[in-house]
PDB file of C-alpha atoms in Angstrom:
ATOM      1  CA  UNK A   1      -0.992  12.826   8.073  1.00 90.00           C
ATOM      2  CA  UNK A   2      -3.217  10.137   9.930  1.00 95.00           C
ATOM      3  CA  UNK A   3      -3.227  10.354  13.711  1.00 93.00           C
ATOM      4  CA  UNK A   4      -1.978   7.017  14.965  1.00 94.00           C
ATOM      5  CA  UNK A   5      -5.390   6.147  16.983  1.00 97.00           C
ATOM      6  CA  UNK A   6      -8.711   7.484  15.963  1.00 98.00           C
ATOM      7  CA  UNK A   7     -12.459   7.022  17.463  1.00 99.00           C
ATOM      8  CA  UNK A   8     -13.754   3.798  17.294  1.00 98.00           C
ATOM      9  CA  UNK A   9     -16.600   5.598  15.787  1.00 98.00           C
ATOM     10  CA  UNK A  10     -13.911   6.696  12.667  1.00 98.00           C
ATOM     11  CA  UNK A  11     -12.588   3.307  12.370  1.00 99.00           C
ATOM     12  CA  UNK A  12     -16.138   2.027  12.075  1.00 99.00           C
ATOM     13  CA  UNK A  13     -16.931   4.566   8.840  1.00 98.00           C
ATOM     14  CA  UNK A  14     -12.925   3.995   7.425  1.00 99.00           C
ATOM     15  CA  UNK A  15     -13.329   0.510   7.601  1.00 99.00           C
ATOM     16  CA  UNK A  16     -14.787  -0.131   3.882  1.00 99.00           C
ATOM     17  CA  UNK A  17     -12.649   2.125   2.637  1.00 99.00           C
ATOM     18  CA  UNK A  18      -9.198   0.544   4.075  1.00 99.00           C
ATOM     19  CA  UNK A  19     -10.953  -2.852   3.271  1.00 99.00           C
ATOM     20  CA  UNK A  20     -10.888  -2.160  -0.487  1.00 99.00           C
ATOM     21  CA  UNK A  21      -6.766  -0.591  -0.201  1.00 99.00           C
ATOM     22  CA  UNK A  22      -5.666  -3.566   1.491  1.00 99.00           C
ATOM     23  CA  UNK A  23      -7.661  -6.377  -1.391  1.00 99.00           C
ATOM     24  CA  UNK A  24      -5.890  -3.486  -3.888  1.00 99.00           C
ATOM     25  CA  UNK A  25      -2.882  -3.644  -2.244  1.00 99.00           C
ATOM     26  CA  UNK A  26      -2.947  -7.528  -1.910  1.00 99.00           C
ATOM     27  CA  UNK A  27      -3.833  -7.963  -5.642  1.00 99.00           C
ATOM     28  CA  UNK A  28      -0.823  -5.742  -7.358  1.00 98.00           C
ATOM     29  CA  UNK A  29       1.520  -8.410  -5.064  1.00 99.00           C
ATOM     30  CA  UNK A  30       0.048 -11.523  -6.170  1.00 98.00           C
ATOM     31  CA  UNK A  31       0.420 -10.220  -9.741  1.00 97.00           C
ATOM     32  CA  UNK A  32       4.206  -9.121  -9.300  1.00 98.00           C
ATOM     33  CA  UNK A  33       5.220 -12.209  -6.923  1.00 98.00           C
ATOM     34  CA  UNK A  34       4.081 -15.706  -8.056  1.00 96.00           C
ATOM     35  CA  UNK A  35       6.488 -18.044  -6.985  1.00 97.00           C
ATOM     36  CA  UNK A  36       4.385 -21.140  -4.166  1.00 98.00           C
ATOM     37  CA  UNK A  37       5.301 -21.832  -0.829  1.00 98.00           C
ATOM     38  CA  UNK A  38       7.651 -19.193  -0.570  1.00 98.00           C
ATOM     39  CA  UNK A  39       7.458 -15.900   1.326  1.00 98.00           C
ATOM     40  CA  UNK A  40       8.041 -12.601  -0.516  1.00 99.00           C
ATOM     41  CA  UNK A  41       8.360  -9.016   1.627  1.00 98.00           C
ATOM     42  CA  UNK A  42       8.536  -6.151  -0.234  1.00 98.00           C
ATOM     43  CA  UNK A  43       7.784  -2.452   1.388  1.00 98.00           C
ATOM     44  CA  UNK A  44       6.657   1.091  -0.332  1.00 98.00           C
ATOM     45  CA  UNK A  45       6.382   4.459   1.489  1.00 98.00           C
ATOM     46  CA  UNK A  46       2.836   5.095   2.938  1.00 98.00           C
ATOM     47  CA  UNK A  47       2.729   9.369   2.643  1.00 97.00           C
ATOM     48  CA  UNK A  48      -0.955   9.191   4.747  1.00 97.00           C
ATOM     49  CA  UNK A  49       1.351   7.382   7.400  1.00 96.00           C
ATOM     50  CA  UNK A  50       4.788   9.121   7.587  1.00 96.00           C
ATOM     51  CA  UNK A  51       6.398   5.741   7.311  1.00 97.00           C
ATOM     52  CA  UNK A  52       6.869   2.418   5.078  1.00 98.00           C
ATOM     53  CA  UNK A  53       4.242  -0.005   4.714  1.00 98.00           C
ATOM     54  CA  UNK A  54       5.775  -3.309   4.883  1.00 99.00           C
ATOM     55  CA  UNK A  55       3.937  -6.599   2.482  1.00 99.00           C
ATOM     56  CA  UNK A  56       4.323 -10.045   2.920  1.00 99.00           C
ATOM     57  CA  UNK A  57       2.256 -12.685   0.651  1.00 99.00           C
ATOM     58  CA  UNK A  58       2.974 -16.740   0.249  1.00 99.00           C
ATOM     59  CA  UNK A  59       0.735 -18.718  -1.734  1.00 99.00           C
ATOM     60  CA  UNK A  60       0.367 -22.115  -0.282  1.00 98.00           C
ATOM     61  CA  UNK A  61      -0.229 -25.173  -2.072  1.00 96.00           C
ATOM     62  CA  UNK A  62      -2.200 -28.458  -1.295  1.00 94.00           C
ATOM     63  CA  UNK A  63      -5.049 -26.651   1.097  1.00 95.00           C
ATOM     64  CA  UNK A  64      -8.598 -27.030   0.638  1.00 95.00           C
ATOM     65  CA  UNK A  65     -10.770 -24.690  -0.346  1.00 95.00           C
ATOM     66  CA  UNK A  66     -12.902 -24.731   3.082  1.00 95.00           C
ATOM     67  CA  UNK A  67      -9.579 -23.756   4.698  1.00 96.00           C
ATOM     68  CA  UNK A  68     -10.424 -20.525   3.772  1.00 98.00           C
ATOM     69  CA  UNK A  69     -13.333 -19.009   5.716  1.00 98.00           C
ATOM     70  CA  UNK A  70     -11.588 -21.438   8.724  1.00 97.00           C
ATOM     71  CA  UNK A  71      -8.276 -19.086   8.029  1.00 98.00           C
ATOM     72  CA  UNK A  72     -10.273 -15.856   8.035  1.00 98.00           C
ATOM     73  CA  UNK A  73     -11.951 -17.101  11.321  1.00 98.00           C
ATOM     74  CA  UNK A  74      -8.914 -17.704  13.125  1.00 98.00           C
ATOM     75  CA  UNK A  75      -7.304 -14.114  12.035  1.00 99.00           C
ATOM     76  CA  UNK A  76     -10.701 -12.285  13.083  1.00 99.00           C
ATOM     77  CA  UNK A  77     -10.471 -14.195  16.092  1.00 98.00           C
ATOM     78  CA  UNK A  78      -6.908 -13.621  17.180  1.00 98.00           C
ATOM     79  CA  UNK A  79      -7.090 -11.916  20.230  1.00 98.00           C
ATOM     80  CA  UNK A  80      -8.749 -14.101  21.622  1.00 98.00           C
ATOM     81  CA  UNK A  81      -6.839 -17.479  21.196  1.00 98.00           C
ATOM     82  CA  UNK A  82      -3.703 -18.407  24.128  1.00 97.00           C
ATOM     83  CA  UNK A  83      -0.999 -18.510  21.145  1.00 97.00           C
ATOM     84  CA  UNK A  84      -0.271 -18.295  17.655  1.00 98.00           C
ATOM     85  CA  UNK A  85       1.164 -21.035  16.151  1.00 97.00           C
ATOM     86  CA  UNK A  86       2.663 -18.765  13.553  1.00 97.00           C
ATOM     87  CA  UNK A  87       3.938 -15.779  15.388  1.00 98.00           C
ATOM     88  CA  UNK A  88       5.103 -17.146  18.953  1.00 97.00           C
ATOM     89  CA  UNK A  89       5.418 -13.032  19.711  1.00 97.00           C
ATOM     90  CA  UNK A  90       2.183 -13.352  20.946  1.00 98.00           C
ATOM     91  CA  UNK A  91       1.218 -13.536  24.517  1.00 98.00           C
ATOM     92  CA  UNK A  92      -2.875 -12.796  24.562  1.00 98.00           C
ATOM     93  CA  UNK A  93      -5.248 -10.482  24.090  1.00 98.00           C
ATOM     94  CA  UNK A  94      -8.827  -9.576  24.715  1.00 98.00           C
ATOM     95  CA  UNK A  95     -11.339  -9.055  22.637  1.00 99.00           C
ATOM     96  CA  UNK A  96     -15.060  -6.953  23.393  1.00 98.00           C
ATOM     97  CA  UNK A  97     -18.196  -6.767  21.381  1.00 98.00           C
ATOM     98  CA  UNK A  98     -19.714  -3.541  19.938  1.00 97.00           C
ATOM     99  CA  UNK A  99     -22.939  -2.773  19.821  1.00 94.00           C
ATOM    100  CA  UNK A 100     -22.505  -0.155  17.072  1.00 95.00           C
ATOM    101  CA  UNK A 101     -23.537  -2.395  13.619  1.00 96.00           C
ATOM    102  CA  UNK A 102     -20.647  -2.518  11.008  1.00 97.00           C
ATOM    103  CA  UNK A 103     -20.110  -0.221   8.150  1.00 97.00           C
ATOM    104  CA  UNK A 104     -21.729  -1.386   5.044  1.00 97.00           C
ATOM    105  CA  UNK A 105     -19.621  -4.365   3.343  1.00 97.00           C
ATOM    106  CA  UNK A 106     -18.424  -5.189   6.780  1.00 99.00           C
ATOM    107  CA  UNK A 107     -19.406  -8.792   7.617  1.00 98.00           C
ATOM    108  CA  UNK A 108     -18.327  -8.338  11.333  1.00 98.00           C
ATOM    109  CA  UNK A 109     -16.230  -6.077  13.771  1.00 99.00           C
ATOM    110  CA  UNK A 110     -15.159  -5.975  17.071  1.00 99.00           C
ATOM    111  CA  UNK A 111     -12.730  -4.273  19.478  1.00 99.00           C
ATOM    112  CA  UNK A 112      -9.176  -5.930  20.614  1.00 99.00           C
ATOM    113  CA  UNK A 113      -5.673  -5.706  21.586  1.00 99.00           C
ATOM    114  CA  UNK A 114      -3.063  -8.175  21.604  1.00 98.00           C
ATOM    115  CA  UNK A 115       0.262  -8.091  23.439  1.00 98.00           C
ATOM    116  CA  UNK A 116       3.467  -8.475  21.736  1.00 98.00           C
ATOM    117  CA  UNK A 117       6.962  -9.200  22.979  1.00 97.00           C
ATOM    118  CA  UNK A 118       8.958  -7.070  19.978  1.00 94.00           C
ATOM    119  CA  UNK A 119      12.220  -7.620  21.398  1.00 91.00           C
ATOM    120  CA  UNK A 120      12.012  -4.833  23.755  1.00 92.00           C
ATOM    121  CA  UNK A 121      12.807  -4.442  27.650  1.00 94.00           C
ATOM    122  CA  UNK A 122       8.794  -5.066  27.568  1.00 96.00           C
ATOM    123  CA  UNK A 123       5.986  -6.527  25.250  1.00 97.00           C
ATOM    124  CA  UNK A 124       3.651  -3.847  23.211  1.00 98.00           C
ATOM    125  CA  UNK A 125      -0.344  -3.599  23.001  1.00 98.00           C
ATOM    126  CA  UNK A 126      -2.144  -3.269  19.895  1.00 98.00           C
ATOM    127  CA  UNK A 127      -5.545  -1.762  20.702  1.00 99.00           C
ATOM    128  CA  UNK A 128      -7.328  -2.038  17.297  1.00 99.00           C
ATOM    129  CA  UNK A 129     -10.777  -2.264  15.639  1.00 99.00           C
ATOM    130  CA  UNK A 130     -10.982  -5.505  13.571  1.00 99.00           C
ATOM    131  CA  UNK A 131     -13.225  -5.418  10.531  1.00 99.00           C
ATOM    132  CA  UNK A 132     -14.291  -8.608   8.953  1.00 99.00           C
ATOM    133  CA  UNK A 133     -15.272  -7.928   5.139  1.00 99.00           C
ATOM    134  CA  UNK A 134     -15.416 -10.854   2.255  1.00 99.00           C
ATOM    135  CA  UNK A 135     -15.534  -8.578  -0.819  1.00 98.00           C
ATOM    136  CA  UNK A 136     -15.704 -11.963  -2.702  1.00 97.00           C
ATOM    137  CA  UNK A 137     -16.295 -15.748  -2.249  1.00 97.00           C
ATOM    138  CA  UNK A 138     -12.796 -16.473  -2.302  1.00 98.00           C
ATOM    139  CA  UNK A 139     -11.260 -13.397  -0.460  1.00 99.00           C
ATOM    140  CA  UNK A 140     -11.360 -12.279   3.204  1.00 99.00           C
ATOM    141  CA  UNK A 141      -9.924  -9.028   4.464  1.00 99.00           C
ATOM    142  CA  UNK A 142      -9.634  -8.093   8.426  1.00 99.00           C
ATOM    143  CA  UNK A 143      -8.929  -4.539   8.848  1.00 99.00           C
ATOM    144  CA  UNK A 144      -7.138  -3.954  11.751  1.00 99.00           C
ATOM    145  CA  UNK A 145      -7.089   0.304  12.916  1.00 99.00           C
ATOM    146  CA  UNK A 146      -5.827   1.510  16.096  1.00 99.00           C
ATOM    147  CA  UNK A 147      -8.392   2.935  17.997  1.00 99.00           C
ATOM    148  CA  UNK A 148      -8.340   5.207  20.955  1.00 98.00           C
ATOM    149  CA  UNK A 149     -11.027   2.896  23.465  1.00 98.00           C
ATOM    150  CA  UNK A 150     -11.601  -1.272  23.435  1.00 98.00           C
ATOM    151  CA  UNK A 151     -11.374  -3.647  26.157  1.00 98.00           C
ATOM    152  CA  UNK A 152      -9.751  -2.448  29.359  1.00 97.00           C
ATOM    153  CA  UNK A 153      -5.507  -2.365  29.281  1.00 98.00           C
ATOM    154  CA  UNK A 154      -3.287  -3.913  32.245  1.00 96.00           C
ATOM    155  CA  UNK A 155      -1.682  -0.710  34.237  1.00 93.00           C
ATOM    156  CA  UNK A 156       1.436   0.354  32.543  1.00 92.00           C
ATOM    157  CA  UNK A 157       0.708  -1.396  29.231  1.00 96.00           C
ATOM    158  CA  UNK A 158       2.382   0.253  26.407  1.00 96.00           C
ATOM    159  CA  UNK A 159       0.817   0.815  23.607  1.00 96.00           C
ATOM    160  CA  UNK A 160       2.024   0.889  19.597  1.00 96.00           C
ATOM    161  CA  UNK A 161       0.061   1.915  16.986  1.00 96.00           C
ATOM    162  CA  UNK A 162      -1.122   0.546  13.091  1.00 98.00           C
ATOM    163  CA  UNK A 163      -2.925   3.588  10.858  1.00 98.00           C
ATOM    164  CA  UNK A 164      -4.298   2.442   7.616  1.00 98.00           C
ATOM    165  CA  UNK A 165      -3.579   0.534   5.329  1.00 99.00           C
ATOM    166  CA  UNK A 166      -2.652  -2.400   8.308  1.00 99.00           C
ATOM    167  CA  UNK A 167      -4.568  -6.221   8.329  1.00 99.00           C
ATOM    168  CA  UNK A 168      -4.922  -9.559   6.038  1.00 99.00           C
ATOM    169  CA  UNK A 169      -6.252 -10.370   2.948  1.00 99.00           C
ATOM    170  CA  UNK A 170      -6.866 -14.747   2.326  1.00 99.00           C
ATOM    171  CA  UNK A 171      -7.010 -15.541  -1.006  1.00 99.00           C
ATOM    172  CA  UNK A 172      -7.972 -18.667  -2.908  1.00 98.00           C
ATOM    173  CA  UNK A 173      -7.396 -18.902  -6.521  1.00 97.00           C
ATOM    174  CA  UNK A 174      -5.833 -21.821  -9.173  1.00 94.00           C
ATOM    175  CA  UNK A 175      -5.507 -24.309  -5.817  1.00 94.00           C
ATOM    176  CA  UNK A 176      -3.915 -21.918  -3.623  1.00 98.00           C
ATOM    177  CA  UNK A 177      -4.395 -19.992  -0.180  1.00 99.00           C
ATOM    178  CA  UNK A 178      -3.085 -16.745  -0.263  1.00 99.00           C
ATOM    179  CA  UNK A 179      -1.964 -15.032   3.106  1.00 99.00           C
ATOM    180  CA  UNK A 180      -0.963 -11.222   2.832  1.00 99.00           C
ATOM    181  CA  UNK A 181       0.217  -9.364   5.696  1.00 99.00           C
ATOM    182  CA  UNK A 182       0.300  -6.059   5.151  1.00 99.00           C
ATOM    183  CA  UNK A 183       1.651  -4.001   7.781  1.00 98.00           C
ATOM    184  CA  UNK A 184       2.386  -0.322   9.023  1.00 98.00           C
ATOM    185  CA  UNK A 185       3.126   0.787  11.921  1.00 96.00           C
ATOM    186  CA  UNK A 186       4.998   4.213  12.286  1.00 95.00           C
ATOM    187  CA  UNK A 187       7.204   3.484  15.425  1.00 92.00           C
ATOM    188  CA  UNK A 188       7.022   0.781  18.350  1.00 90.00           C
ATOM    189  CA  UNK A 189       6.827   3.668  22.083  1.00 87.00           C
ATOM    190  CA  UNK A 190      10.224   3.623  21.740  1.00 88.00           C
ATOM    191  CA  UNK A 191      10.559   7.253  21.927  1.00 89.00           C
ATOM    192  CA  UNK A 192       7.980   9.994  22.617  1.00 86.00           C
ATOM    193  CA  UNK A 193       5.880  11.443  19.984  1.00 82.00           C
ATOM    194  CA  UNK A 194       7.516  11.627  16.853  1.00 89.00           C
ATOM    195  CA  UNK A 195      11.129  11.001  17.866  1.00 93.00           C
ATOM    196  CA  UNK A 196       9.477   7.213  17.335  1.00 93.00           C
ATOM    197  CA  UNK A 197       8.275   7.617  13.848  1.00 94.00           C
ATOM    198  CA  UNK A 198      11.580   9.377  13.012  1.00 96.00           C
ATOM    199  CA  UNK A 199      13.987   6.410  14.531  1.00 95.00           C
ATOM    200  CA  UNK A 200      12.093   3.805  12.772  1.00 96.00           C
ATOM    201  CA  UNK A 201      12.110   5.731   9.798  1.00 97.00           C
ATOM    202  CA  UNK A 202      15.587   6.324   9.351  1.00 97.00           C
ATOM    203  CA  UNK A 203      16.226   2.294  10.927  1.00 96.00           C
ATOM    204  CA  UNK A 204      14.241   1.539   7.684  1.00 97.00           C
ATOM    205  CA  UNK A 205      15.913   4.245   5.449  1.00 96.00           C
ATOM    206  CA  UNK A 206      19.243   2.978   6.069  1.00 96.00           C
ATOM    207  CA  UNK A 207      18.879  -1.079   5.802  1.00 95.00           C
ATOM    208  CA  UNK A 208      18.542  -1.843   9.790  1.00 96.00           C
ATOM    209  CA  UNK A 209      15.257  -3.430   9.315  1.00 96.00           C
ATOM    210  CA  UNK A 210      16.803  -6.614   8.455  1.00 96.00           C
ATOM    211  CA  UNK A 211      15.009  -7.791  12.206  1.00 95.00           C
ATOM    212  CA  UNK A 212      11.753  -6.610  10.801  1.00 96.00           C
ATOM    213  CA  UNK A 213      11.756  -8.476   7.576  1.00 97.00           C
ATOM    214  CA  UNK A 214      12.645 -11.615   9.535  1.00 97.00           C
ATOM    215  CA  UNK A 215       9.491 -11.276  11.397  1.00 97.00           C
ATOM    216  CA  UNK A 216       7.491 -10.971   8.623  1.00 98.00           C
ATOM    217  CA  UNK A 217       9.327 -14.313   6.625  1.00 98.00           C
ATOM    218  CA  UNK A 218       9.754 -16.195   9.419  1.00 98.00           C
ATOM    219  CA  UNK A 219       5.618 -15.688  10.319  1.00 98.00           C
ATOM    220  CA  UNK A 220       4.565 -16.481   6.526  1.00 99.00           C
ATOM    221  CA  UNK A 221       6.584 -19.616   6.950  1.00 98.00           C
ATOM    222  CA  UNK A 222       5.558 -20.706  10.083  1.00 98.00           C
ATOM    223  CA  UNK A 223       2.213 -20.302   8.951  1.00 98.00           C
ATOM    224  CA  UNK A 224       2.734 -22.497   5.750  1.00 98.00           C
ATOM    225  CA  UNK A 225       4.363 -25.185   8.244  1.00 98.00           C
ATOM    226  CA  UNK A 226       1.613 -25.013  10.804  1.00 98.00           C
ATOM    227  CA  UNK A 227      -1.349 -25.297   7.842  1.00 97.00           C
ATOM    228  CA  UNK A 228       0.139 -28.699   6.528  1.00 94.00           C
ATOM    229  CA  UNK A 229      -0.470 -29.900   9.669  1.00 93.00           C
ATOM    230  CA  UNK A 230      -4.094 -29.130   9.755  1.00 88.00           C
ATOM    231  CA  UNK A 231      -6.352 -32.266   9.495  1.00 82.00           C
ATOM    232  CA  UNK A 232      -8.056 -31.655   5.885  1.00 72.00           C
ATOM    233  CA  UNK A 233     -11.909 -32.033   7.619  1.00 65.00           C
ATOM    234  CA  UNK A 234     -11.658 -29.280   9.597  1.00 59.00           C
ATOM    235  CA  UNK A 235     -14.427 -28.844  13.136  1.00 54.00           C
ATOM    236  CA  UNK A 236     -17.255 -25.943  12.100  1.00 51.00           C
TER     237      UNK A 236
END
């Protein structure tokens, strides 16, 4: 089974690899779901993991194609904006440069964490490795790996953890901007060890991850919402 962080130094060599499971990944959904402007979530168990990996794709009509690598930008760049229109969960980040080159077929990467509020007594850090990869001209993957180092944590933060396969994939195809979210994360530090894996696990077994799915329409529609209201020329 995966460990739930790993050396930056393993992220950087894994990151091709998970690029090409997530486009895979993001593919089989477009095929099965093809319905526009509405969100679909659909999960499968994730053995490497020892949880459920969690999907969620909408294909969004009347967006330009330069919207794309602008898209990509902005989810590369993440951790480093003061909010997400989309998912008002966040609350920051920080972001730091590597000087380690990227994997080959990885445009970019650098070293983040964001800060969550999950509905907990207090928010959650992601500490990740985000690889930027355009397997295609019209898709975009960021691979986003917990890693065990990046830029330095507030005392007491608490961390939670995303193993592979975990990032987005933008699509554009037929007049439409895919968005997939595909997601796993085996727990959220709300127990030690693997009393977390094994509480989210059964949450999700037994149909109390009806909070979880929210998250992931109510983001994929917010997203739609907040895209329409992008100026069509947008700034470089």
């Amino acid at each position: 089974m995966q460990a739930r962080e790993v050396s930056v130094e393993q992220a950087i060599d894994d990151a091709p690899d998970a690029s090409k499971r997530l486009c895979s990944l993001a593919a089989q959904h477009r095929q099965n779901h093809r319905e526009v402007n509405c969100h679909d979530t659909r999960r499968h168990w994730q053995a490497s993991a020892g949880t459920y990996c969690y999907q969620t794709h909408i294909a969004i009509e009347g967006q330009p194609h330069t919207r794309l690598d602008w898209l990509a930008g902005v989810f590369y760049n993440h951790a480093s904006l003061p909010a997400h229109a989309w998912y008002p969960q966040f609350l920051g980040g920080k972001v730091q440069a590597l000087a380690a080159p990227p994997a080959t077929g990885i445009e970019q990467h650098q070293l983040a964490w964001g800060r969550f509020d999950l509905g907990l007594p207090t928010p959650r850090y992601y500490r990740q490795l985000l690889s930027l990869a355009q397997p295609q001209d019209n898709t975009w993957v960021i691979v986003a790996r917990s890693v065990t180092t990046g830029p330095e944590l507030p005392q007491a933060a608490k961390l939670a953890y995303t193993p592979d396969p975990n990032g987005e994939v933008l699509h554009f195809e037929n007049g439409r901007l895919h968005w997939h979210h595909i997601c796993c994360a085996p727990g959220a530090g709300m127990l030690p060890g693997r009393l977390d894996r094994w509480l989210i696990n059964a949450m999700r077994r037994t149909g109390l991850d009806g909070a979880e799915r929210k998250t992931y329409r109510d983001e994929a529609l917010k997203l739609r919402d907040w895209l329409d209201t992008q100026p069509v020329e947008l700034p470089g």
